[in-house]
Structure formats: C-alpha cells, structure tokens
XYZ file of C-alpha atoms in Angstrom:
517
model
C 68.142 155.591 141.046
C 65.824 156.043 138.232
C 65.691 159.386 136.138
C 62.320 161.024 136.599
C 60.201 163.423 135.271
C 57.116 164.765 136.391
C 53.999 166.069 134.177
C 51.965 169.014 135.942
C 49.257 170.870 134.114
C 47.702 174.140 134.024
C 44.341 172.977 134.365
C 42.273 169.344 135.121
C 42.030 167.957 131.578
C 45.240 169.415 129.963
C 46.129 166.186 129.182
C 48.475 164.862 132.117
C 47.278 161.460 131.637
C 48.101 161.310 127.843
C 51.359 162.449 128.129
C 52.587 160.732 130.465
C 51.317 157.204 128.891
C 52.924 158.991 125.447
C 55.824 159.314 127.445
C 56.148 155.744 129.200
C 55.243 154.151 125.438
C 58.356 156.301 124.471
C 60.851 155.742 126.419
C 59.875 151.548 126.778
C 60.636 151.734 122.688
C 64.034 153.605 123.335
C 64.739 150.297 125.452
C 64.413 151.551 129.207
C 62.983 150.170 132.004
C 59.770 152.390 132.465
C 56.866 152.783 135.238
C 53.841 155.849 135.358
C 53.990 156.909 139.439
C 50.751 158.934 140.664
C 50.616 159.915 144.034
C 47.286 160.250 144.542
C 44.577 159.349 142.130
C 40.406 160.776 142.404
C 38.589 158.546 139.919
C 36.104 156.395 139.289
C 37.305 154.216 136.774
C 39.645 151.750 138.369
C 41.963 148.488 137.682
C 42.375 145.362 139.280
C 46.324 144.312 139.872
C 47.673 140.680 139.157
C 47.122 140.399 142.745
C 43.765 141.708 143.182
C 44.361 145.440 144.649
C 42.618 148.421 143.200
C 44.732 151.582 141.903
C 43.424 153.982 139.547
C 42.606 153.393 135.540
C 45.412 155.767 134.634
C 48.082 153.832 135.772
C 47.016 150.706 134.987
C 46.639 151.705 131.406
C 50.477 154.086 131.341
C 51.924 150.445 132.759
C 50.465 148.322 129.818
C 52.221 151.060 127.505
C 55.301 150.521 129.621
C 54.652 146.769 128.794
C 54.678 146.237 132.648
C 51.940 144.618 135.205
C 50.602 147.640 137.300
C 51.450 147.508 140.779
C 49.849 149.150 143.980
C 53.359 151.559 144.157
C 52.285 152.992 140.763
C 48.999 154.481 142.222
C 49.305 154.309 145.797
C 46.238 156.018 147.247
C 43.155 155.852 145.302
C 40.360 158.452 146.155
C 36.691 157.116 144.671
C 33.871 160.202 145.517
C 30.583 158.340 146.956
C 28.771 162.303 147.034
C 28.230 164.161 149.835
C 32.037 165.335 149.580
C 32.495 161.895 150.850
C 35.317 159.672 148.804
C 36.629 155.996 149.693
C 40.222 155.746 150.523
C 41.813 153.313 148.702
C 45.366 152.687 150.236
C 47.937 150.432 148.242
C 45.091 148.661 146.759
C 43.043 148.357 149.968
C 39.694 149.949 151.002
C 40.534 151.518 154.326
C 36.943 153.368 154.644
C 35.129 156.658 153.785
C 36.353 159.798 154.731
C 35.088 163.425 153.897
C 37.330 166.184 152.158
C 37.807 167.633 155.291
C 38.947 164.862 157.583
C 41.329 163.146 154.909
C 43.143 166.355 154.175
C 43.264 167.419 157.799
C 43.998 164.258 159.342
C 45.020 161.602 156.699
C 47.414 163.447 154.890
C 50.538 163.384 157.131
C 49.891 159.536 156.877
C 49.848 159.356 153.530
C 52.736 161.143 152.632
C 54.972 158.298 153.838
C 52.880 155.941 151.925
C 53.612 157.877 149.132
C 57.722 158.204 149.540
C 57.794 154.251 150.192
C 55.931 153.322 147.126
C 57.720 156.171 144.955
C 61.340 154.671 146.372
C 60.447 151.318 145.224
C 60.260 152.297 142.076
C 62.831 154.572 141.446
C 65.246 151.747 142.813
C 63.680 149.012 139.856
C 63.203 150.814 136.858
C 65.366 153.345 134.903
C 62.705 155.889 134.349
C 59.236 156.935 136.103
C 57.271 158.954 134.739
C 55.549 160.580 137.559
C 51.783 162.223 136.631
C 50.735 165.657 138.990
C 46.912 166.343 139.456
C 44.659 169.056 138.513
C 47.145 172.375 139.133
C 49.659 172.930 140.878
C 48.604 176.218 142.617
C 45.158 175.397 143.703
C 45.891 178.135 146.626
C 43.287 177.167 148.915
C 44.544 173.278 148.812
C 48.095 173.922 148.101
C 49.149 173.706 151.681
C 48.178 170.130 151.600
C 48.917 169.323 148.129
C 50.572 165.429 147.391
C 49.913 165.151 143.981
C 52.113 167.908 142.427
C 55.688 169.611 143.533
C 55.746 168.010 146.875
C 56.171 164.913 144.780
C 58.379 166.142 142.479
C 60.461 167.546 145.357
C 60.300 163.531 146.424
C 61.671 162.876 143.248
C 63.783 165.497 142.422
C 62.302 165.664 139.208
C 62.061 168.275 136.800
C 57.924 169.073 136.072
C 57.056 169.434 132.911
C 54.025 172.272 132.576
C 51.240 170.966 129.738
C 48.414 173.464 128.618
C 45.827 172.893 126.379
C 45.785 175.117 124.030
C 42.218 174.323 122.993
C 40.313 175.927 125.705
C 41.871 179.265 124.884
C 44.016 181.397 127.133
C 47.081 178.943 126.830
C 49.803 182.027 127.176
C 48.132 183.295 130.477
C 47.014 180.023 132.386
C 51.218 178.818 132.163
C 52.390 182.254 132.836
C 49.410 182.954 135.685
C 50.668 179.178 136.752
C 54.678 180.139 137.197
C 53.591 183.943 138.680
C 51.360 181.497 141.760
C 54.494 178.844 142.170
C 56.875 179.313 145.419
C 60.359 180.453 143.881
C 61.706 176.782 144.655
C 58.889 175.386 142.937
C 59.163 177.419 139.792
C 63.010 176.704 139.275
C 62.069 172.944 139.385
C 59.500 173.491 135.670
C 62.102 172.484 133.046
C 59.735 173.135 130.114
C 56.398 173.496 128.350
C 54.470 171.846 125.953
C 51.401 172.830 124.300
C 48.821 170.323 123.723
C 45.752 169.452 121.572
C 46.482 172.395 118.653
C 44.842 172.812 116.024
C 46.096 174.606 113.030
C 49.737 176.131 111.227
C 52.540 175.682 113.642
C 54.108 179.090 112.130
C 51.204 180.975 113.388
C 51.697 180.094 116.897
C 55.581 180.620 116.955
C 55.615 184.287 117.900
C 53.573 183.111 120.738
C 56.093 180.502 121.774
C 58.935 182.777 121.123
C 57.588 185.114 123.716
C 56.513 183.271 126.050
C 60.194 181.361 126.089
C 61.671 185.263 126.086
C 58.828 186.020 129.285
C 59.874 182.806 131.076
C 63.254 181.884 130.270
C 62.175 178.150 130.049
C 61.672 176.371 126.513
C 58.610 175.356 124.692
C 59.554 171.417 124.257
C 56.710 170.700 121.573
C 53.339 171.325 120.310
C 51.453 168.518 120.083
C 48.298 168.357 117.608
C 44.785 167.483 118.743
C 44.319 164.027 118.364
C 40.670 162.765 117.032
C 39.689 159.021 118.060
C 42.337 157.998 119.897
C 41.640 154.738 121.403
C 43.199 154.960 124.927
C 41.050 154.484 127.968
C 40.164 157.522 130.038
C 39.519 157.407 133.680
C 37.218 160.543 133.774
C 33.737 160.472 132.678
C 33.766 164.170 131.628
C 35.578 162.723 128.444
C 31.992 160.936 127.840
C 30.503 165.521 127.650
C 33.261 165.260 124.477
C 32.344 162.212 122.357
C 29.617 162.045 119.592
C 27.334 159.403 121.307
C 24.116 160.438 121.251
C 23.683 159.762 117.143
C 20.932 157.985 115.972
C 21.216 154.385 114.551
C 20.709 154.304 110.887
C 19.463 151.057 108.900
C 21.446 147.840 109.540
C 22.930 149.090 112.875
C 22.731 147.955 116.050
C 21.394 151.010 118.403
C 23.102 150.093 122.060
C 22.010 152.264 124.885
C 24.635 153.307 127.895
C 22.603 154.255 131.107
C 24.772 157.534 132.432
C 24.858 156.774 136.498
C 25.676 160.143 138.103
C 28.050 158.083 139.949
C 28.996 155.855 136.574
C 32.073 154.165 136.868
C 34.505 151.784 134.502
C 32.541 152.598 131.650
C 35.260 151.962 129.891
C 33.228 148.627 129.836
C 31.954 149.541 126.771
C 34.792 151.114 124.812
C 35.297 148.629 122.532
C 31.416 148.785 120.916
C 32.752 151.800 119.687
C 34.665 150.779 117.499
C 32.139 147.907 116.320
C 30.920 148.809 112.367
C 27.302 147.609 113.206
C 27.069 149.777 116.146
C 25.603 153.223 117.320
C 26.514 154.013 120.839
C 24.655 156.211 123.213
C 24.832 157.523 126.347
C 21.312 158.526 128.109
C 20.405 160.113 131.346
C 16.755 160.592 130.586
C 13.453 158.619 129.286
C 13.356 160.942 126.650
C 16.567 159.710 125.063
C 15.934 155.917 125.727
C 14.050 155.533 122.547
C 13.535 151.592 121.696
C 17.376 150.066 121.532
C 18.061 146.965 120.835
C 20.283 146.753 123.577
C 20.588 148.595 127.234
C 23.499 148.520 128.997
C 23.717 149.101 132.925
C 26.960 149.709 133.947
C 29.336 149.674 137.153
C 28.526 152.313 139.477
C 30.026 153.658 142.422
C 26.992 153.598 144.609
C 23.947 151.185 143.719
C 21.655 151.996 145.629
C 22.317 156.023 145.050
C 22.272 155.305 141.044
C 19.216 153.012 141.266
C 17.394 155.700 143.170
C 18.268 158.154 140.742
C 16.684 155.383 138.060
C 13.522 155.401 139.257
C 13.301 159.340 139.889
C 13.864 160.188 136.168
C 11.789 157.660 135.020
C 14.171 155.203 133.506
C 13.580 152.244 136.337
C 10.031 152.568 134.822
C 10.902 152.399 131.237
C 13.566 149.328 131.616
C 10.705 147.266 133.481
C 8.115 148.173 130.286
C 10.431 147.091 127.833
C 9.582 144.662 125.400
C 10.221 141.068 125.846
C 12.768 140.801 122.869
C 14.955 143.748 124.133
C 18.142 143.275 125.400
C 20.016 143.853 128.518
C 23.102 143.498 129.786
C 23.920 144.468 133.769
C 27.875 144.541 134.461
C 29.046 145.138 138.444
C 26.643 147.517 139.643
C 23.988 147.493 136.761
C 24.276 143.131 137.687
C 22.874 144.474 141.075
C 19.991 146.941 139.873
C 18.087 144.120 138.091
C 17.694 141.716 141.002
C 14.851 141.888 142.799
C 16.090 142.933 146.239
C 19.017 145.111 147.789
C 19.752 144.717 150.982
C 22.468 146.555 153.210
C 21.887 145.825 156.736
C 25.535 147.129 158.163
C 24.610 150.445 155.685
C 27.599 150.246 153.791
C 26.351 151.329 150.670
C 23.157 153.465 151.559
C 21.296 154.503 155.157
C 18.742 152.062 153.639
C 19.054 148.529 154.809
C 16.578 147.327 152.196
C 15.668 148.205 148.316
C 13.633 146.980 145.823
C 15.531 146.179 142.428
C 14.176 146.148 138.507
C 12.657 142.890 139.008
C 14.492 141.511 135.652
C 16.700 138.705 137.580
C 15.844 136.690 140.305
C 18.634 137.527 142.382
C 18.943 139.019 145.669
C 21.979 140.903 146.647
C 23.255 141.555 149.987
C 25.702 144.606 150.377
C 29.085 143.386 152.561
C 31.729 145.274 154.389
C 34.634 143.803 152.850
C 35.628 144.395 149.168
C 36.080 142.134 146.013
C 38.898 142.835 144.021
C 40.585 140.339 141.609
C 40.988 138.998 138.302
C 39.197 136.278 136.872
C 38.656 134.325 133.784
C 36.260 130.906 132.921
C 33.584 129.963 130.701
C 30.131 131.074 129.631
C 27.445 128.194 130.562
C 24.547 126.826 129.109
C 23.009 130.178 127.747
C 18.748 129.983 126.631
C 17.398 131.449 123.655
C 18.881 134.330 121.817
C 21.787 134.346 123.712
C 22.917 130.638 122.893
C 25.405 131.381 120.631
C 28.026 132.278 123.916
C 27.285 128.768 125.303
C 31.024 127.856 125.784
C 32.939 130.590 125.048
C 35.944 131.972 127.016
C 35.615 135.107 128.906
C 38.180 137.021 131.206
C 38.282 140.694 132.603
C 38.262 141.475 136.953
C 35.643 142.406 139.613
C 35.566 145.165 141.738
C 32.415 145.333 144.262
C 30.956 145.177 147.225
C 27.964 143.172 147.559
C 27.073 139.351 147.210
C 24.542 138.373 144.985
C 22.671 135.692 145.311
C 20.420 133.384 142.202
C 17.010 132.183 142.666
C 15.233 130.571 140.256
C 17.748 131.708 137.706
C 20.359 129.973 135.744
C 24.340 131.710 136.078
C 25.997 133.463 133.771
C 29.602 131.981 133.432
C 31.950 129.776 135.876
C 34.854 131.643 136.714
C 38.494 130.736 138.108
C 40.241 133.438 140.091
C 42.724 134.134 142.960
C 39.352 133.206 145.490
C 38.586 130.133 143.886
C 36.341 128.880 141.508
C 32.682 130.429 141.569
C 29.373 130.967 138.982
C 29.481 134.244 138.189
C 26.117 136.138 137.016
C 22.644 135.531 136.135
C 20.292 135.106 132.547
C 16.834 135.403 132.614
C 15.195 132.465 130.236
C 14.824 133.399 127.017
C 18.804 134.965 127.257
C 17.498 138.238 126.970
C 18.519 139.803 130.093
C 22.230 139.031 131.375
C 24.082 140.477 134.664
C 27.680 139.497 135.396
C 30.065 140.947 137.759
C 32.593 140.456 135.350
C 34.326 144.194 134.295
C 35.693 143.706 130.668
C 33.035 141.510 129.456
C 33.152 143.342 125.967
C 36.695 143.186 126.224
C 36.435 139.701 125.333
C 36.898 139.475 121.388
C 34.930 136.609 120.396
C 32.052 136.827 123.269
C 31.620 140.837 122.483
C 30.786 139.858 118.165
C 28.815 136.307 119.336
C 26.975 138.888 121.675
C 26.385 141.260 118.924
C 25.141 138.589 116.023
C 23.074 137.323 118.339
C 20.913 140.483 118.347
C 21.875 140.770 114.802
C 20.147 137.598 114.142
C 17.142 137.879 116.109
C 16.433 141.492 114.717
C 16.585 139.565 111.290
C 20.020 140.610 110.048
C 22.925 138.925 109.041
C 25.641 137.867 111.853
C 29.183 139.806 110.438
C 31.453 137.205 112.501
C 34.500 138.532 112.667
C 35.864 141.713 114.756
C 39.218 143.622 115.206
C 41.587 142.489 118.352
C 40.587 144.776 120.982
C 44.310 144.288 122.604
C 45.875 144.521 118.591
C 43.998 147.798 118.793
C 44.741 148.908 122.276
C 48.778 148.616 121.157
C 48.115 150.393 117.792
C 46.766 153.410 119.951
C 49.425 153.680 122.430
C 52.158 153.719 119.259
C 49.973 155.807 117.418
C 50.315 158.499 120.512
C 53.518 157.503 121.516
C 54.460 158.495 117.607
C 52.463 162.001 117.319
C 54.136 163.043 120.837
C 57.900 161.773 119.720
C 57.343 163.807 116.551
C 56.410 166.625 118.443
C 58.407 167.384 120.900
C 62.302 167.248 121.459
C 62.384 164.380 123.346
C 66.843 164.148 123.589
C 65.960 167.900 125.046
C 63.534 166.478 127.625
C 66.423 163.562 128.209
C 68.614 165.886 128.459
C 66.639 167.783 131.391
C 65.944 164.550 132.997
C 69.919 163.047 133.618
C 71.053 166.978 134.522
C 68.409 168.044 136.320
C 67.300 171.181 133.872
C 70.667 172.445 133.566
C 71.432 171.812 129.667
C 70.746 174.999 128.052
C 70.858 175.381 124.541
C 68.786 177.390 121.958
C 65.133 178.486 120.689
C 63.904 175.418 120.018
C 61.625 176.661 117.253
C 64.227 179.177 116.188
C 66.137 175.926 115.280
C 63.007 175.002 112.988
C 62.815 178.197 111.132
C-alpha cells in the first residue's frame, strides 16, 4: 500500500491545490511513484483523460507534475454548478445528470462514498505515494455530517492531514486553532502538522507566533512557505481571475486581447498562455464599458450557453460584439464557438427551458444542444484559412473538447480537421475574411506555433511587425511546477513530513524552528 498524506485547509483558497501539486512534483524528483487523489472536486475548469472522461483541472494538472496521465480514480466525482444550486454530477468521468445541493447530499452521497473507496484503493495499490487534496474546511458544521472531501477520506486512507493556512488573509493563528477546537477528537489526532502559506516578510518575526502556536497545539509548524508572484500553474477557480492584474491598458506596439467574463466562465485557462506573450495586454471584461476597441475578443467555454449568452445581451455586450468593426478579431472556443452562430436550439431542454435562441449572427452555424456529452482528445490540422488569418493554413493544432451541443456549418468554411478517439471530423467555423474563428477545440492557444501565427497575423494587419518566435508553453509549464516544487522543498521539512507519512505521526522530535535559531 502506498504512503499517503492528505492536505486540508483552513479556508477555500489556502492553497490546497498548490501544495499538493508542490508535493506530487516533490516526491516524483525523490524517485517515487506519485498520484494527486481528490474525492470530490466543484469546478468549472475541467480535463479531458487519454480516454476521453472528464475529472477536475486540479488533478489533471498535480498528475502532469507527477509525470503521470490523469485517470478518472484521481478525481472521481466531479461537481460542475449550472446556478440555481443546481451542479452536474460527473461520476468517474461520466455525466450522470443534474442534481440540486439538496438531493445529491441527501440521496447521492451514500453512493458515492463507495465510488470514492474503489477509486482511492486503486491507487494506493499502484503507486508509492498519493497525495490526497481535502476541500474547502474541514469543519463546515452544517455540511460536516456529509462531508467526503476531508477526514472521512483521510480516515479511508489512514493518512495523516496536513492543516495549510494562508497567512495572507490575516487571522492565520486563530482560523488553525478555531479549526482543531471544531475537529471530533479522532479527527484532530489524525493533523500531523501545519504549514503556513503565501508569507510575506522576515521569517524571525513570525517565529514567536509559530513557537506558540506549536506550545498551544502540541503539533509542529512543518514550513512557511513565501507568497509566490506569477507562478505559472493552472488554477481551476475563477476567483483567482478577482487576483490578477488584467484589466491594464495596452500601451503602443501591444496587442490589446479582450476575455469576455461568463458568470458561468469555464476553462479559461484557454487563454493562459497570452499571458505570458511580450506583445500582449490581457483583459478580462464583464461590461460594455470595459470593452473599449481590442484588437481581439475572446469568447470562451462556458458552463451554460444559453445562460451566458443571455447574460450577453442584458449588459449590452451581445450588442457591442455585433457593431464591431469589420477588421476586429474574434475568436469563439467551446461555448463562445456556440454564441456566434446564428441559432441555438435545445429541444430536449438540456441546456436552458428554451428550446430555441438566437445567436451573434457572426458564423453561419446552427447548433443543436444534445443529451449526451463530448469528451475526448483530439489533434489535426488547420484548413484553408481566408484573409488575415491565412498564415495558420496548415498548421498543427491539438488540445480536447468538452460540450454538449452539435454544431452545424452553413455557408461557412471549417476551422481545422481533427483526428480523435470518435473519428475523424471538421472541427469549427471562419467567417470570410478570417476575422471571426469558433472551434470547439479547448487548448487552441496551447498550441505554440498556431497561438504566435495567430498573434502576427493581427500584428500584421494592425501594421506592425510579426515577432515569430514564442516560449514553449509545455518548457514553461515544467519550469513552473520545479520552480514550486523548489520554493515548497526549501520551505518546509519535507524528511519530517516523510517521516509522518511511513509512521503514521508518531516521530516526534524537536521545535522545528528552534532547530533554525
């Protein structure tokens, strides 16, 4: 059996995720056999499996720092809100319908508990070490009675939990002490240690801090880790979006690219790697007022269509895309494909209670909302492209799709011919001069060379110079997760946290950061 630990936190956003993909990074260096194990995932931002199931971003992203393919066991049930406290229930990789808060936790979770031990035993019999991930808190006290996701898990595991704060927010002392004082007795004895994350200052000004709190709890502070400051790993939670400087304007020789914000946004990790592009200034917008004049507008995957594009035409942007000028670029991935057609329609109501919908009107393309879900990877070439956008004629592309609905081209040319697990198929549409493009294809800007041809090509017809070359998305992608994996290693005492992991918390030794003195 594998050794485990688990990673709890005081708090949503006290950096569970993080550490636990610092952690799998880690221990995959020190030459184990690693895999990230979460329960029960509630996000938006998902990933597609070699075999075309659906688990949640998180997981996907701590396996490809294990150096691993993700699995379905890693992230066996997948929870993506539609509103109305409504949430799909994604089960090992599979849709198996919409359920409210109430139903699921009343009548699905018995159920799902023994999806959860199966998956979890499979890979604690295959790998040396999981690193399991809790969610939210542990002592949420009106859900903790039908709580998966923290120390019932652990308890599956027999692992040790690991409590991470974030010191950042303030109150770092109190939210792990208040956390311990609201833990069953059997549930406290099972939190090993602590580590403080995101800090920001002199490590000896915290220490009498740490010192007491060790002295209050009897459990040791493993490591302070700093705050980290553009660290290029994915996030599965758009609240990260509240945190980043992307509403600056574009200055002279820049490219200014536009993100429309869906309420219901989803995968916009689409777009992380423009980020990191020298030539561009990335926004996100929610309103008319912030749309400005771009030089390119990106529509991205959504949870609900038809909910997001009704929510585009109440705030005025619907209006604004469809007055754009001619020259002005769009690109439409998943969801935002869907919004430019010219018709929705959803006759079973899967997506909406509207059976029909009008679209932007920028592709002529009709799409028809289906029961059953597309999930799988793909990969192919970009066709024939008009215009501006002739410069991806030919070019490899690869990335997965993830949707509902079947869209169909009038009198439009495709996008790209695709090869995946379903076949071969033409994938999206491109209006005639190239200016608009939709494509189902998640990960389009993934793609190294098609994400700078993309770029020149506005570059070029806004009468600059094309820069040609651009940094390896996946080269940067591994440079991140070492670049964590190193900051975290430095941090805290990780032959400590070994130590807690093959004995079960039963090495004692002393102060940690009486050692360091």
């Amino acid at each position: 059996m594998a050794l485990t630990v688990m990673v709890q936190g005081t708090a949503s956003d006290a950096g569970k995720s993080l550490l636990c993909t610092a952690l799998c990074r880690i221990f995959a260096r020190r030459g184990f056999t690693v895999a990230p194990f979460k329960s029960q995932n509630m996000a938006l931002n998902s990933y597609v499996t070699a075999d075309g199931k659906e688990i949640g971003r998180a997981q996907g992203v701590q396996a490809e720092a294990c150096g691993i393919p993700a699995t379905v066991d890693m992230n066996p049930i997948l929870l993506k809100p539609k509103g109305n406290m409504t949430s799909q229930v994604v089960v090992r990789g599979v849709p198996i319908g919409d359920m409210s808060a109430i139903d699921y936790r009343l009548d699905y979770v018995p159920t799902a508990i023994g999806i959860i031990k199966d998956s979890l035993a499979r890979l604690c019999n295959t790998h040396e070490v999981v690193v399991l991930e809790g969610a939210g808190s542990p002592v949420e006290i009106n859900l903790k009675d039908r709580d998966i996701t923290n120390m019932k898990v652990a308890e599956l595991a027999d692992a040790p939990v690991i409590l991470v704060a974030d010191i950042d927010r303030g109150g770092v002392f109190a939210s792990i002490v208040g956390t311990l004082e609201l833990l069953e007795p059997r549930e406290r004895e099972r939190v090993k240690g602590f580590v403080i994350n995101k800090f920001r200052g002199d490590i000896r000004l915290l220490e009498p801090g740490l010192d007491w709190l060790e002295k209050r709890t009897g459990i040791p502070v493993l490591g302070v880790v700093p705050y980290q400051r553009d660290l290029y790993i994915e996030s599965e939670d758009s609240v990260v979006l509240d945190k980043m400087n992307l509403k600056k304007p574009a200055v002279a020789n820049e490219l200014d690219v536009v993100v429309i914000r869906f309420p219901l946004i989803s995968n916009f990790t689409d777009v992380d790697p423009l980020r990191f592009e020298p030539d561009v200034s990335l926004r996100f917008v929610s309103s008319p007022d912030e749309l400005g004049q771009p030089d390119l507008i990106i529509l991205p995957g959504t949870k609900n269509t038809v909910d997001d594009l009704l929510w585009l035409t109440q705030k005025g942007l619907a209006a604004r895309l469809v007055a754009m000028p001619p020259a002005a670029n769009i690109l439409g991935i998943c969801g935002g494909y869907q919004m430019l057609g010219s018709r929705l329609l959803d006759p079973d109501l899967v997506e909406s209670n509207l059976p029909e919908l009008q679209g932007l009107g920028l592709l002529d393309i009709t799409t028809r909302f289906l029961p059953h879900k597309t999930t799988v990877q793909a990969a192919g070439r970009v066709l024939d492209m008009p215009g501006a956008a002739s410069c991806l004629t030919g070019l490899t592309v690869e990335g997965y799709e993830i949707h509902m609905g079947r869209s169909e081209r009038g009198n439009v040319r495709p996008f790209a011919r695709l090869c995946s697990a379903n076949g071969v198929h033409e994938d999206g549409a491109v209006n005639r001069d190239g200016t608009v493009i939709g494509t189902y294809l998640h990960g389009i800007l993934h793609n190294d060379e098609w994400r700078r041809s993309f770029l020149d090509g506005i570059r070029v017809k806004k009468g600059l110079l094309p820069i040609g070359k651009t940094t390896s998305n996946y080269k940067r992608r591994m440079e991140a997760f070492d670049q964590w994996a190193d900051a975290v290693e430095t941090a805290i005492d990780m032959d400590r946290l070994l130590s807690i992991m093959k004995n079960k918390g039963e090495h004692k030794s002393e102060n940690l950061y009486a050692n360091r003195r």
